[in-house]
Each structure stands twice: as structure tokens, then as C-alpha cells.
Coordinates of C-alpha atoms in Angstrom, one line a residue:
M1 CA 4.8 -1.8 -15.9
P2 CA 2.2 0.8 -16.6
E3 CA 2.3 4.0 -14.4
R4 CA -1.0 3.1 -12.8
A5 CA 0.3 -0.3 -11.7
R6 CA 3.5 1.3 -10.4
A7 CA 1.5 3.7 -8.3
A8 CA -0.6 0.9 -6.9
R9 CA 2.6 -0.8 -5.7
R10 CA 4.0 2.0 -3.6
R11 CA 5.0 1.3 0.0
F12 CA 2.4 2.0 2.6
P13 CA 2.5 1.6 6.4
P14 CA 1.8 -2.1 7.0
R15 CA -1.2 -3.1 9.0
G16 CA -1.4 -6.0 11.4
G17 CA -0.4 -9.3 9.8
H18 CA 2.4 -7.8 7.7
D19 CA 6.0 -7.6 8.9
A20 CA 7.4 -4.1 9.2
G21 CA 9.6 -3.2 6.2
V22 CA 7.8 -5.6 3.8
A23 CA 6.5 -3.9 0.7
V24 CA 2.7 -4.1 0.6
T25 CA 0.3 -3.0 -2.1
V26 CA -2.3 -0.4 -2.1
L27 CA -4.8 -3.0 -1.1
D28 CA -3.3 -3.0 2.4
R29 CA -3.8 0.7 2.9
E30 CA -6.2 1.5 5.8
L31 CA -8.7 4.1 4.5
Y32 CA -12.1 3.9 6.1
S33 CA -13.7 3.6 9.4
M34 CA -16.5 1.0 9.6
G35 CA -19.1 3.7 9.6
E36 CA -17.6 5.5 6.6
A37 CA -17.3 2.3 4.6
A38 CA -20.9 1.3 5.5
H39 CA -22.2 4.7 4.3
L40 CA -20.3 4.5 1.0
L41 CA -21.5 1.0 0.4
S42 CA -25.1 1.6 1.6
V43 CA -24.7 -1.3 3.9
K44 CA -25.9 -1.5 7.5
P45 CA -22.9 -0.9 9.8
A46 CA -23.6 -4.1 11.9
R47 CA -23.8 -6.2 8.7
L48 CA -20.6 -4.8 7.3
R49 CA -18.8 -5.4 10.6
A50 CA -20.0 -9.0 10.6
W51 CA -18.6 -9.5 7.0
V52 CA -15.3 -7.9 7.8
D53 CA -14.6 -8.9 11.4
G54 CA -17.2 -11.5 12.4
Y55 CA -19.8 -11.4 15.1
T56 CA -21.2 -13.1 18.2
R57 CA -24.8 -14.2 18.7
G58 CA -25.6 -15.6 22.1
Q59 CA -22.8 -18.1 22.8
T60 CA -22.0 -18.7 19.2
H61 CA -19.1 -16.9 17.5
Y62 CA -19.2 -16.4 13.7
E63 CA -15.9 -15.9 11.9
P64 CA -15.5 -13.1 9.4
V65 CA -16.0 -13.5 5.7
I66 CA -13.4 -11.1 4.6
R67 CA -10.6 -11.2 7.2
S68 CA -8.8 -14.5 7.8
E69 CA -9.4 -14.0 11.5
R70 CA -11.0 -11.5 13.9
T71 CA -8.8 -8.5 14.7
G72 CA -11.2 -6.1 16.4
S73 CA -10.0 -3.3 14.1
E74 CA -12.6 -0.7 13.1
L75 CA -10.5 0.4 10.1
L76 CA -10.9 -1.1 6.7
T77 CA -8.1 -1.5 4.2
W78 CA -8.8 -0.7 0.5
G79 CA -8.7 -4.4 -0.2
E80 CA -11.3 -5.1 2.5
F81 CA -13.5 -2.3 1.2
V82 CA -13.4 -3.6 -2.4
E83 CA -14.2 -7.2 -1.2
A84 CA -17.1 -5.8 0.8
G85 CA -18.4 -4.1 -2.4
Y86 CA -18.4 -7.5 -4.0
L87 CA -20.4 -9.1 -1.2
R88 CA -22.9 -6.3 -1.3
E89 CA -23.8 -7.2 -4.9
Y90 CA -25.0 -10.5 -3.6
R91 CA -26.5 -9.3 -0.4
V92 CA -28.9 -6.8 -2.0
H93 CA -30.4 -9.9 -3.8
G94 CA -31.1 -11.5 -0.4
V95 CA -28.4 -14.1 -0.5
S96 CA -26.9 -15.3 2.8
L97 CA -23.2 -14.7 2.7
Q98 CA -21.9 -16.8 5.6
K99 CA -21.0 -19.6 3.1
M100 CA -18.7 -17.1 1.3
R101 CA -16.2 -17.3 4.1
V102 CA -14.8 -20.7 3.0
V103 CA -14.9 -19.5 -0.6
V104 CA -12.8 -16.5 0.2
Q105 CA -10.4 -18.6 2.3
R106 CA -10.0 -21.1 -0.6
L107 CA -9.4 -18.4 -3.2
R108 CA -6.9 -16.8 -0.9
E109 CA -5.0 -20.0 -0.7
R110 CA -5.2 -20.8 -4.4
F111 CA -4.2 -17.4 -5.6
G112 CA -1.7 -16.7 -2.8
V113 CA -3.0 -13.2 -2.1
P114 CA -4.8 -11.8 1.0
Y115 CA -7.7 -10.1 -1.0
P116 CA -8.6 -12.5 -3.8
L117 CA -11.8 -10.7 -4.7
A118 CA -9.9 -7.4 -5.1
H119 CA -7.7 -8.8 -8.0
A120 CA -8.6 -9.2 -11.6
R121 CA -7.6 -12.8 -11.8
P122 CA -10.8 -14.5 -10.6
Y123 CA -12.9 -12.3 -13.0
V124 CA -10.6 -12.5 -16.0
F125 CA -7.5 -14.7 -16.0
Q126 CA -8.3 -17.6 -13.8
R127 CA -12.0 -18.3 -13.9
D128 CA -11.2 -22.0 -14.2
I129 CA -9.8 -22.0 -10.6
V130 CA -12.9 -20.2 -9.4
L131 CA -15.0 -22.9 -11.0
E132 CA -12.9 -25.6 -9.3
V133 CA -13.4 -24.0 -5.9
Q134 CA -17.2 -23.6 -6.5
E135 CA -17.5 -27.3 -7.4
E136 CA -15.3 -28.5 -4.6
L137 CA -17.5 -26.6 -2.1
G138 CA -20.8 -27.4 -3.7
L139 CA -21.6 -23.7 -3.7
D140 CA -25.2 -22.7 -4.1
S141 CA -26.2 -21.3 -7.5
G142 CA -27.0 -17.9 -5.9
L143 CA -23.4 -17.4 -4.7
V144 CA -21.4 -18.6 -7.8
M145 CA -19.0 -16.2 -9.4
V146 CA -18.6 -18.0 -12.8
R147 CA -20.8 -20.4 -14.8
R148 CA -20.2 -22.5 -17.9
V149 CA -22.3 -21.7 -20.9
R150 CA -23.3 -24.1 -23.8
D151 CA -20.1 -23.6 -25.8
G152 CA -18.0 -24.5 -22.8
Q153 CA -16.9 -20.9 -22.1
L154 CA -16.7 -19.7 -18.6
V155 CA -18.5 -16.4 -18.0
L156 CA -19.1 -14.3 -14.9
A157 CA -22.4 -14.7 -13.1
Q158 CA -24.6 -11.6 -13.4
K159 CA -23.8 -10.3 -9.9
A160 CA -20.1 -10.8 -10.3
Q161 CA -20.3 -9.1 -13.7
D162 CA -22.2 -6.1 -12.1
F163 CA -19.4 -5.7 -9.6
F164 CA -16.6 -6.2 -12.2
G165 CA -18.1 -3.4 -14.2
K166 CA -17.6 -1.0 -11.3
V167 CA -13.9 -1.7 -10.7
E168 CA -10.7 -0.7 -12.6
F169 CA -7.8 -3.0 -12.1
A170 CA -4.1 -2.4 -12.6
A171 CA -3.1 -3.7 -16.1
G172 CA -1.1 -6.7 -15.0
A173 CA -1.4 -10.3 -16.2
G174 CA -2.4 -11.8 -12.9
T175 CA 0.9 -13.6 -12.5
A176 CA 2.1 -11.4 -9.5
D177 CA 0.5 -8.8 -7.4
D178 CA 0.0 -6.6 -10.5
D179 CA -3.7 -6.9 -11.1
E180 CA -5.1 -5.2 -8.0
A181 CA -8.2 -3.1 -7.9
V182 CA -7.0 0.5 -8.1
R183 CA -10.3 2.4 -8.6
L184 CA -14.0 1.9 -8.0
R185 CA -16.9 3.7 -9.6
P186 CA -19.7 3.5 -7.1
D187 CA -22.6 4.8 -9.1
S188 CA -23.2 3.9 -12.8
S189 CA -25.4 7.0 -13.2
A190 CA -22.5 9.2 -12.2
P191 CA -19.4 7.5 -13.9
Q192 CA -17.2 10.6 -13.3
V193 CA -17.3 9.8 -9.5
V194 CA -14.6 7.4 -8.4
L195 CA -13.2 6.0 -5.2
D196 CA -9.4 6.0 -5.5
P197 CA -7.1 5.0 -2.6
L198 CA -4.4 7.3 -4.0
R199 CA -6.6 10.4 -4.2
G200 CA -8.6 12.2 -1.5
L201 CA -7.8 9.4 1.1
G202 CA -10.3 7.2 -0.7
S203 CA -13.2 9.7 -0.5
P204 CA -15.5 10.0 -3.6
V205 CA -13.9 12.4 -6.1
V206 CA -14.4 13.8 -9.5
R207 CA -10.9 14.2 -11.0
N208 CA -9.1 15.4 -7.8
T209 CA -11.9 17.2 -6.1
R210 CA -14.1 15.6 -3.4
T211 CA -17.7 15.3 -4.3
A212 CA -18.7 16.3 -0.8
N213 CA -17.0 19.7 -1.2
L214 CA -18.9 20.4 -4.5
Y215 CA -22.2 19.3 -3.0
E216 CA -21.8 21.6 0.0
L217 CA -21.2 24.6 -2.2
W218 CA -24.2 23.7 -4.3
S219 CA -26.4 23.2 -1.3
A220 CA -25.3 26.6 0.0
G221 CA -26.8 28.2 -3.1
E222 CA -23.9 28.4 -5.6
S223 CA -24.8 27.4 -9.2
I224 CA -23.3 24.4 -11.1
A225 CA -21.7 26.9 -13.4
E226 CA -20.1 28.9 -10.6
I227 CA -18.7 25.8 -8.9
A228 CA -17.4 24.4 -12.2
E229 CA -15.6 27.7 -13.0
A230 CA -14.1 27.9 -9.5
Y231 CA -12.7 24.3 -9.6
E232 CA -12.0 24.3 -13.4
L233 CA -14.2 21.4 -13.9
P234 CA -16.8 20.6 -16.7
N235 CA -20.3 21.4 -15.7
G236 CA -21.1 17.7 -16.2
D237 CA -18.6 16.6 -13.6
V238 CA -20.1 19.0 -11.0
E239 CA -23.6 17.8 -11.8
A240 CA -22.5 14.2 -11.4
A241 CA -20.9 15.0 -8.0
V242 CA -24.1 16.7 -6.8
R243 CA -26.3 13.9 -8.1
Y244 CA -24.1 11.2 -6.5
E245 CA -23.9 13.0 -3.1
S246 CA -27.7 13.7 -3.1
R247 CA -28.4 10.0 -3.7
L248 CA -25.8 8.9 -1.1
R249 CA -27.3 11.2 1.6
D250 CA -30.9 10.3 0.9
Q251 CA -30.6 6.5 0.5
E252 CA -31.0 4.0 3.3
A253 CA -28.8 1.0 3.6
V254 CA -30.0 -1.6 1.2
A255 CA -28.0 -4.5 2.3

């Protein structure tokens, strides 16, 4: 197994729903508060909470899209965060996501994993299963993950492809828990910036340095070259960190 995949399968403290002593993957690692995750995803906190843990409107209770049941926890695991990133790709296009709950449930059952959207298999290895689920549920065209083209090949829908392009998966074959999302690149204009659950507690980093630290030095008046020299980073990495943090701090929630 590649080193990256081995690292992703280290033991982490189990969260609710896992028996103590059971080996869990990096997807189960609690990393973000609801507010932190909403900020990183540029999603309104109330909307993210509804996706992750459900919500109540009047006398009606709406079950979560991501969690199998409501827990009340304000902490997101890496797997929940990655799945929320997938949902965001659809929400920014104005698509209602409540119907995605049953899709996630069905994929969870078919793949036998708690975070099906945070594995490579629906995007790469087992698109046929995704198509079966879509057809069984009569999923609206705006929510589909895969589609069949004229030659019969199954390809990712554009929004699923956009998300897939941001994620790095462990190099497994999808036959066990060996194809988890291990890294996410949140900004295509700053590809040096990554979110990695094994580095910086999941905070945005370039190499092993938090982008927030680099931005704070820059905003205090230090030059890109000075910061790069102090941290032994290429100037381009520091520029990417500053660009990313500036955009993150200026932007409003778009979903």
C-alpha cells in the first residue's frame, strides 16, 4: 500500500457511532467546528448545519443529508467536511439538496462506507452503481453525479467533475477502505494551498505552513520575499497563500 494510503489509515480517536478500539480511517477524524467549516467552504453556517445535522422549521423536522441521523455535534469529521464540499458544488448553482439525503443513504448502503462521497469509487471505479441509484430514485437531472454519453460510456456530471478535480484520493482500488479523500485543494487559482487532515489540523497550508500565518506577516508589512526566506518557501507559494487568504476573508458565503 502506498505511504499516503498507509498514513490515511492510522488510528484516530473514534467519534460517536464507532466502537472504542475499532480502527477508523482519517475520514472519521473530527477537525472543524461548524463555523470553521462554513468559513472554509464559503457556505452560510445555518445551511451547513442543516446539511450536516438536519434542522427544524416550525413543527417539521428535516433529517440531515450527510449524517445518518442527527447527533447535535458541532464538530465535523474530515469525511463530513469533504461531503459538504461536494454538496456545495451543487448548491452554488441553486439546486435544492434535500433530495440528496436518500442518495447519500443509498450510496452508503451500496458501498458499505459511512462517507460515500469522500471515496474515489463513485467518481472512478463504480460509476455504474451510482447510475443505478440515480435511476432507482428518479433523481432530477440537476442532482445527478454521472451521465451516459452517446458511446455508452459513463462520465461525471460537470458539478461532480468540478469537485473531483479538487480532491486527492488515496491510491487504492476501491475494494476496501483504501480510496479515501486525503487532501483537498480549495482554490484552483492557488493550487499550492491544500487542506490536509494530517497537517496543520486540517487548516489551509502550503507545504507544512499555515496560510493564515503567512498572510498575517504579509498584512503586517513584511514582503513576500522576506516571508519566503524566513519559511524557506518559494515566493510563489507565499503569493498563493496570501491570495487565497485574501479571497477567503473578503468573500461572502455563496451557498
